[in-house]
Amino acid sequence: MATITVIGLGSMGMGMAQSLLRAGHVVHGLDISEARMAAFQAEGGAAGSVAEAATASDVLVCVVLNAAQTREVLFAADGAAAHLRPGAVILSCATIAPAEAREFAEAAAGRGLRYLDAPISGGAAKAAQGQLSIMASGAAEAFAAARPALEAMAATVHDLGAEPGAGSAMKAVNQLLAGVHIAAMGEAVALGISQGLDPARIVQVISASAGTSWMFENRAPHVVEGDYTPRSAVAIWPKDLGIVGGIAASAGLPVPMTETALAQFRAAVEAGDAQIDDAAVIRVYARAAGLSLPGES
């Protein structure tokens, strides 16, 4: 049994913290939302401030939105890293650029801490089931220190080597595909609707055909149901595809499909859809063609 702090109890972090609890660990759950912390404590999570939680913890799992938040919660003057014991390990799970992962690893090492570049994939449901895919890179000692948490949170841990940044690079590859596939789902379903096809039949037929993808099968039903409750919000994609674009630019690599998908998500944000489910990118196409979507007049 380990003592673990999870910073960030959003849709992913809450499920990860719950999985750690089920595995028998002592888990401190920290969030800017007091309601989320209270809900987690009601399930058996430990109470305490950032300083108290970090001081008591062997492992810290950081599941915030981006690099700026990661830097703030870990390495600000009174951030969590200042209170961790030497030898403790940080699992950094936000989608960030590889260069930022290397920066954070150096900052952790300077404090005598281990660092695992450990972005996650699988969505909120798999986070709650302890069935995530974790793309991790870091020293063998960091993997060993993080093992109790990894075993509780993940179905698969991909060891991408000793160099921080490799995990974040792999996550960028995943996010390129995921973002493009979601945008393509919206385009394809909108095309079918424009031709008078029933959206439910589109999902049924394409899910059994060569054109399907995991994202199509996961997101298109949200469109059919007219349910844009945010499992994964539109606002995530300008950030994540922006990271992909930045990495590609530094490598001199053209990524026209990424750029096209990014433009659709930015249009969705500009239309006011930033905080709803990312399947709502279909609304960009529907508005352009004057189409009526399920659940909308």
CSV table of C-alpha atoms in Angstrom, one decimal:
chain,number,residue,atom,x,y,z
A,1,MET,CA,0.0,0.0,0.0
A,2,ALA,CA,1.3,3.4,-0.9
A,3,THR,CA,0.2,7.0,0.0
A,4,ILE,CA,-0.6,8.8,-3.2
A,5,THR,CA,-1.7,12.3,-4.0
A,6,VAL,CA,-3.8,13.0,-7.1
A,7,ILE,CA,-3.9,16.7,-8.2
A,8,GLY,CA,-6.9,17.4,-10.5
A,9,LEU,CA,-10.2,15.6,-9.9
A,10,GLY,CA,-11.8,16.3,-13.3
A,11,SER,CA,-13.3,13.7,-15.5
A,12,MET,CA,-10.1,11.7,-15.8
A,13,GLY,CA,-8.4,12.5,-12.4
A,14,MET,CA,-11.5,11.5,-10.4
A,15,GLY,CA,-11.7,8.1,-12.0
A,16,MET,CA,-7.9,7.6,-11.5
A,17,ALA,CA,-8.2,8.6,-7.8
A,18,GLN,CA,-11.1,6.2,-7.4
A,19,SER,CA,-9.1,3.4,-9.0
A,20,LEU,CA,-6.3,4.0,-6.6
A,21,LEU,CA,-8.6,3.9,-3.7
A,22,ARG,CA,-10.1,0.6,-4.8
A,23,ALA,CA,-6.6,-0.8,-5.0
A,24,GLY,CA,-6.2,-0.1,-1.3
A,25,HIS,CA,-3.9,2.9,-1.4
A,26,VAL,CA,-4.2,6.0,0.9
A,27,VAL,CA,-5.2,8.7,-1.6
A,28,HIS,CA,-5.3,12.4,-1.2
A,29,GLY,CA,-7.4,14.1,-3.9
A,30,LEU,CA,-6.8,17.8,-4.5
A,31,ASP,CA,-8.7,20.1,-6.9
A,32,ILE,CA,-9.6,23.8,-7.2
A,33,SER,CA,-13.2,22.6,-6.7
A,34,GLU,CA,-14.0,22.1,-3.0
A,35,ALA,CA,-17.1,20.2,-4.1
A,36,ARG,CA,-15.0,17.6,-6.0
A,37,MET,CA,-12.6,17.2,-3.1
A,38,ALA,CA,-15.6,16.7,-0.7
A,39,ALA,CA,-17.1,14.1,-3.0
A,40,PHE,CA,-13.9,12.2,-3.2
A,41,GLN,CA,-13.4,12.4,0.6
A,42,ALA,CA,-17.0,11.0,1.0
A,43,GLU,CA,-15.8,7.9,-1.0
A,44,GLY,CA,-12.8,7.4,1.4
A,45,GLY,CA,-10.2,9.8,0.1
A,46,ALA,CA,-7.9,11.5,2.6
A,47,ALA,CA,-8.2,15.1,3.5
A,48,GLY,CA,-5.4,17.6,3.8
A,49,SER,CA,-3.7,20.6,2.2
A,50,VAL,CA,-1.3,20.4,-0.7
A,51,ALA,CA,1.6,20.6,1.7
A,52,GLU,CA,0.2,17.9,4.0
A,53,ALA,CA,-0.7,15.6,1.2
A,54,ALA,CA,2.6,15.9,-0.6
A,55,THR,CA,4.6,15.5,2.5
A,56,ALA,CA,2.8,12.2,3.3
A,57,SER,CA,3.0,10.8,-0.3
A,58,ASP,CA,5.3,8.4,-2.1
A,59,VAL,CA,3.7,9.1,-5.4
A,60,LEU,CA,2.1,12.3,-6.9
A,61,VAL,CA,-0.2,12.0,-9.9
A,62,CYS,CA,-0.7,15.3,-11.7
A,63,VAL,CA,-3.8,15.3,-13.9
A,64,VAL,CA,-4.3,19.0,-14.7
A,65,LEU,CA,-5.2,20.5,-18.1
A,66,ASN,CA,-1.9,21.7,-19.6
A,67,ALA,CA,1.7,22.6,-19.1
A,68,ALA,CA,1.0,26.0,-17.5
A,69,GLN,CA,-1.1,24.3,-14.8
A,70,THR,CA,1.4,21.5,-14.4
A,71,ARG,CA,4.2,24.0,-13.8
A,72,GLU,CA,2.1,26.0,-11.3
A,73,VAL,CA,0.8,23.1,-9.2
A,74,LEU,CA,4.2,21.4,-9.1
A,75,PHE,CA,6.9,24.0,-9.2
A,76,ALA,CA,5.5,27.3,-8.0
A,77,ALA,CA,7.1,28.6,-4.8
A,78,ASP,CA,4.8,26.6,-2.6
A,79,GLY,CA,3.9,24.0,-5.1
A,80,ALA,CA,3.6,20.3,-4.4
A,81,ALA,CA,7.2,19.5,-5.4
A,82,ALA,CA,8.5,21.6,-2.6
A,83,HIS,CA,6.8,19.3,-0.1
A,84,LEU,CA,7.6,15.9,-1.5
A,85,ARG,CA,10.2,13.8,0.1
A,86,PRO,CA,13.4,13.1,-1.9
A,87,GLY,CA,12.9,9.9,-3.9
A,88,ALA,CA,9.2,10.4,-4.4
A,89,VAL,CA,7.9,10.2,-7.9
A,90,ILE,CA,5.8,12.6,-10.0
A,91,LEU,CA,3.6,11.1,-12.7
A,92,SER,CA,2.8,14.0,-15.1
A,93,CYS,CA,-0.3,13.1,-17.1
A,94,ALA,CA,-1.3,16.3,-18.9
A,95,THR,CA,-0.9,16.5,-22.7
A,96,ILE,CA,2.2,18.7,-23.1
A,97,ALA,CA,5.0,19.2,-25.5
A,98,PRO,CA,8.0,16.9,-25.2
A,99,ALA,CA,10.3,19.9,-24.5
A,100,GLU,CA,8.1,20.8,-21.5
A,101,ALA,CA,8.2,17.3,-20.2
A,102,ARG,CA,12.0,17.5,-20.3
A,103,GLU,CA,11.9,20.8,-18.5
A,104,PHE,CA,9.7,19.4,-15.7
A,105,ALA,CA,11.9,16.3,-15.4
A,106,GLU,CA,15.0,18.5,-14.9
A,107,ALA,CA,13.1,20.6,-12.3
A,108,ALA,CA,12.1,17.5,-10.4
A,109,ALA,CA,15.6,16.1,-10.5
A,110,GLY,CA,16.9,19.3,-9.1
A,111,ARG,CA,14.7,18.7,-6.0
A,112,GLY,CA,15.8,15.1,-5.6
A,113,LEU,CA,12.5,13.7,-7.1
A,114,ARG,CA,11.8,11.1,-9.8
A,115,TYR,CA,9.7,12.1,-12.8
A,116,LEU,CA,7.6,10.0,-15.1
A,117,ASP,CA,6.4,11.6,-18.4
A,118,ALA,CA,3.1,9.7,-18.3
A,119,PRO,CA,0.3,11.0,-20.5
A,120,ILE,CA,-2.9,9.0,-20.5
A,121,SER,CA,-5.5,7.8,-23.0
A,122,GLY,CA,-8.8,6.0,-22.7
A,123,GLY,CA,-11.4,8.5,-21.6
A,124,ALA,CA,-13.3,9.0,-18.3
A,125,ALA,CA,-14.9,5.6,-18.4
A,126,LYS,CA,-11.7,3.7,-18.6
A,127,ALA,CA,-10.1,6.0,-16.0
A,128,ALA,CA,-12.9,5.0,-13.6
A,129,GLN,CA,-12.3,1.3,-14.3
A,130,GLY,CA,-8.5,1.5,-13.9
A,131,GLN,CA,-8.1,0.5,-17.5
A,132,LEU,CA,-6.2,3.4,-19.0
A,133,SER,CA,-3.4,3.3,-21.6
A,134,ILE,CA,-0.4,5.1,-20.2
A,135,MET,CA,2.4,6.2,-22.5
A,136,ALA,CA,5.3,6.6,-20.1
A,137,SER,CA,9.0,7.5,-20.3
A,138,GLY,CA,11.5,8.0,-17.6
A,139,ALA,CA,14.3,6.3,-15.6
A,140,ALA,CA,13.9,2.8,-14.4
A,141,GLU,CA,13.8,4.1,-10.9
A,142,ALA,CA,10.9,6.3,-11.7
A,143,PHE,CA,9.0,3.4,-13.2
A,144,ALA,CA,9.7,1.3,-10.1
A,145,ALA,CA,8.6,4.0,-7.7
A,146,ALA,CA,5.4,4.6,-9.8
A,147,ARG,CA,4.5,0.9,-10.1
A,148,PRO,CA,1.8,0.8,-7.4
A,149,ALA,CA,-0.1,3.7,-9.0
A,150,LEU,CA,0.4,2.4,-12.6
A,151,GLU,CA,-0.9,-1.0,-11.7
A,152,ALA,CA,-4.0,0.5,-10.2
A,153,MET,CA,-4.8,3.0,-13.0
A,154,ALA,CA,-3.8,1.3,-16.2
A,155,ALA,CA,-4.6,-1.7,-18.3
A,156,THR,CA,-1.5,-1.1,-20.3
A,157,VAL,CA,1.7,0.8,-19.5
A,158,HIS,CA,3.8,1.5,-22.6
A,159,ASP,CA,7.4,1.8,-21.5
A,160,LEU,CA,8.9,4.3,-24.1
A,161,GLY,CA,12.3,4.4,-22.7
A,162,ALA,CA,14.4,6.4,-20.2
A,163,GLU,CA,14.1,9.8,-21.8
A,164,PRO,CA,11.3,12.1,-20.6
A,165,GLY,CA,9.5,13.6,-23.6
A,166,ALA,CA,9.0,10.3,-25.4
A,167,GLY,CA,5.7,9.7,-23.6
A,168,SER,CA,4.5,13.2,-24.6
A,169,ALA,CA,5.6,12.7,-28.2
A,170,MET,CA,3.6,9.4,-28.4
A,171,LYS,CA,0.6,11.2,-26.9
A,172,ALA,CA,0.9,13.8,-29.6
A,173,VAL,CA,0.7,11.1,-32.2
A,174,ASN,CA,-2.4,9.7,-30.5
A,175,GLN,CA,-4.0,13.1,-30.3
A,176,LEU,CA,-3.4,13.9,-33.9
A,177,LEU,CA,-5.3,10.7,-34.9
A,178,ALA,CA,-8.0,11.2,-32.2
A,179,GLY,CA,-8.7,14.8,-33.1
A,180,VAL,CA,-8.7,14.2,-36.9
A,181,HIS,CA,-11.0,11.2,-36.4
A,182,ILE,CA,-13.5,13.2,-34.3
A,183,ALA,CA,-13.6,16.0,-36.9
A,184,ALA,CA,-14.0,13.4,-39.6
A,185,MET,CA,-16.9,11.8,-37.7
A,186,GLY,CA,-18.6,15.1,-37.7
A,187,GLU,CA,-18.0,15.7,-41.4
A,188,ALA,CA,-19.1,12.2,-42.3
A,189,VAL,CA,-22.3,12.1,-40.3
A,190,ALA,CA,-23.2,15.6,-41.5
A,191,LEU,CA,-22.7,14.4,-45.1
A,192,GLY,CA,-25.1,11.5,-44.5
A,193,ILE,CA,-27.7,13.7,-42.9
A,194,SER,CA,-27.5,16.1,-45.9
A,195,GLN,CA,-28.4,13.2,-48.1
A,196,GLY,CA,-31.5,12.3,-46.0
A,197,LEU,CA,-29.9,9.4,-44.2
A,198,ASP,CA,-31.1,8.5,-40.7
A,199,PRO,CA,-28.2,9.3,-38.2
A,200,ALA,CA,-28.8,6.1,-36.3
A,201,ARG,CA,-28.5,4.1,-39.4
A,202,ILE,CA,-25.3,5.9,-40.4
A,203,VAL,CA,-23.8,4.8,-37.1
A,204,GLN,CA,-25.1,1.2,-37.5
A,205,VAL,CA,-23.8,0.8,-41.0
A,206,ILE,CA,-20.5,2.5,-40.7
A,207,SER,CA,-19.6,0.8,-37.4
A,208,ALA,CA,-19.8,-2.5,-39.3
A,209,SER,CA,-17.8,-1.1,-42.3
A,210,ALA,CA,-14.3,-0.3,-43.3
A,211,GLY,CA,-14.7,3.4,-42.7
A,212,THR,CA,-15.2,3.1,-38.9
A,213,SER,CA,-12.9,4.1,-36.2
A,214,TRP,CA,-12.9,4.0,-32.4
A,215,MET,CA,-13.7,7.7,-32.3
A,216,PHE,CA,-16.5,7.3,-34.8
A,217,GLU,CA,-18.1,4.5,-32.8
A,218,ASN,CA,-17.7,6.4,-29.5
A,219,ARG,CA,-18.7,9.9,-30.5
A,220,ALA,CA,-21.3,9.5,-33.3
A,221,PRO,CA,-23.8,8.0,-30.8
A,222,HIS,CA,-23.6,11.3,-28.9
A,223,VAL,CA,-24.9,13.0,-32.0
A,224,VAL,CA,-27.6,10.5,-32.6
A,225,GLU,CA,-28.8,11.0,-28.9
A,226,GLY,CA,-28.4,14.8,-29.2
A,227,ASP,CA,-26.4,14.5,-25.9
A,228,TYR,CA,-23.5,16.8,-25.7
A,229,THR,CA,-22.8,16.3,-22.0
A,230,PRO,CA,-19.0,16.8,-21.9
A,231,ARG,CA,-17.2,13.5,-21.6
A,232,SER,CA,-14.3,15.2,-23.4
A,233,ALA,CA,-14.9,18.9,-24.2
A,234,VAL,CA,-14.4,20.7,-27.5
A,235,ALA,CA,-11.9,23.1,-25.8
A,236,ILE,CA,-9.4,20.3,-25.4
A,237,TRP,CA,-8.7,20.0,-29.1
A,238,PRO,CA,-7.4,23.5,-29.9
A,239,LYS,CA,-4.8,22.9,-27.2
A,240,ASP,CA,-3.9,19.4,-28.1
A,241,LEU,CA,-3.9,19.8,-31.9
A,242,GLY,CA,-2.0,23.1,-31.3
A,243,ILE,CA,0.7,21.1,-29.5
A,244,VAL,CA,0.8,18.6,-32.4
A,245,GLY,CA,1.2,21.5,-34.8
A,246,GLY,CA,4.0,23.1,-32.8
A,247,ILE,CA,5.9,19.8,-32.6
A,248,ALA,CA,5.5,19.3,-36.3
A,249,ALA,CA,6.6,22.8,-37.1
A,250,SER,CA,9.8,22.3,-35.1
A,251,ALA,CA,10.5,19.1,-37.2
A,252,GLY,CA,9.7,20.8,-40.5
A,253,LEU,CA,6.8,18.4,-41.0
A,254,PRO,CA,3.6,19.4,-42.8
A,255,VAL,CA,0.5,18.2,-41.0
A,256,PRO,CA,-2.4,19.4,-43.3
A,257,MET,CA,-5.0,17.0,-41.8
A,258,THR,CA,-4.2,18.3,-38.3
A,259,GLU,CA,-4.5,21.9,-39.4
A,260,THR,CA,-7.9,21.2,-41.0
A,261,ALA,CA,-9.3,19.5,-37.9
A,262,LEU,CA,-7.9,22.2,-35.7
A,263,ALA,CA,-9.7,24.8,-37.8
A,264,GLN,CA,-13.0,23.0,-37.2
A,265,PHE,CA,-12.5,22.8,-33.4
A,266,ARG,CA,-11.6,26.5,-33.3
A,267,ALA,CA,-14.7,27.3,-35.2
A,268,ALA,CA,-16.7,25.3,-32.7
A,269,VAL,CA,-15.1,27.2,-29.8
A,270,GLU,CA,-15.9,30.5,-31.5
A,271,ALA,CA,-19.5,29.5,-31.9
A,272,GLY,CA,-19.8,29.0,-28.1
A,273,ASP,CA,-19.4,25.2,-28.0
A,274,ALA,CA,-16.1,25.1,-26.1
A,275,GLN,CA,-17.4,23.4,-22.9
A,276,ILE,CA,-19.6,20.8,-24.4
A,277,ASP,CA,-18.8,17.3,-25.7
A,278,ASP,CA,-16.3,17.3,-28.6
A,279,ALA,CA,-18.8,15.4,-30.8
A,280,ALA,CA,-20.4,18.9,-31.1
A,281,VAL,CA,-17.8,19.7,-33.8
A,282,ILE,CA,-20.5,18.4,-36.1
A,283,ARG,CA,-22.4,21.6,-35.5
A,284,VAL,CA,-19.8,23.5,-37.5
A,285,TYR,CA,-20.8,21.5,-40.5
A,286,ALA,CA,-24.5,21.5,-39.7
A,287,ARG,CA,-24.6,25.3,-39.3
A,288,ALA,CA,-22.7,25.8,-42.6
A,289,ALA,CA,-25.2,23.6,-44.5
A,290,GLY,CA,-28.4,24.5,-42.6
A,291,LEU,CA,-28.8,21.0,-41.4
A,292,SER,CA,-31.0,19.9,-38.4
A,293,LEU,CA,-29.3,17.6,-36.0
A,294,PRO,CA,-31.0,15.1,-33.6
A,295,GLY,CA,-32.4,16.9,-30.6
A,296,GLU,CA,-32.1,20.3,-32.2
A,297,SER,CA,-34.7,22.3,-34.1
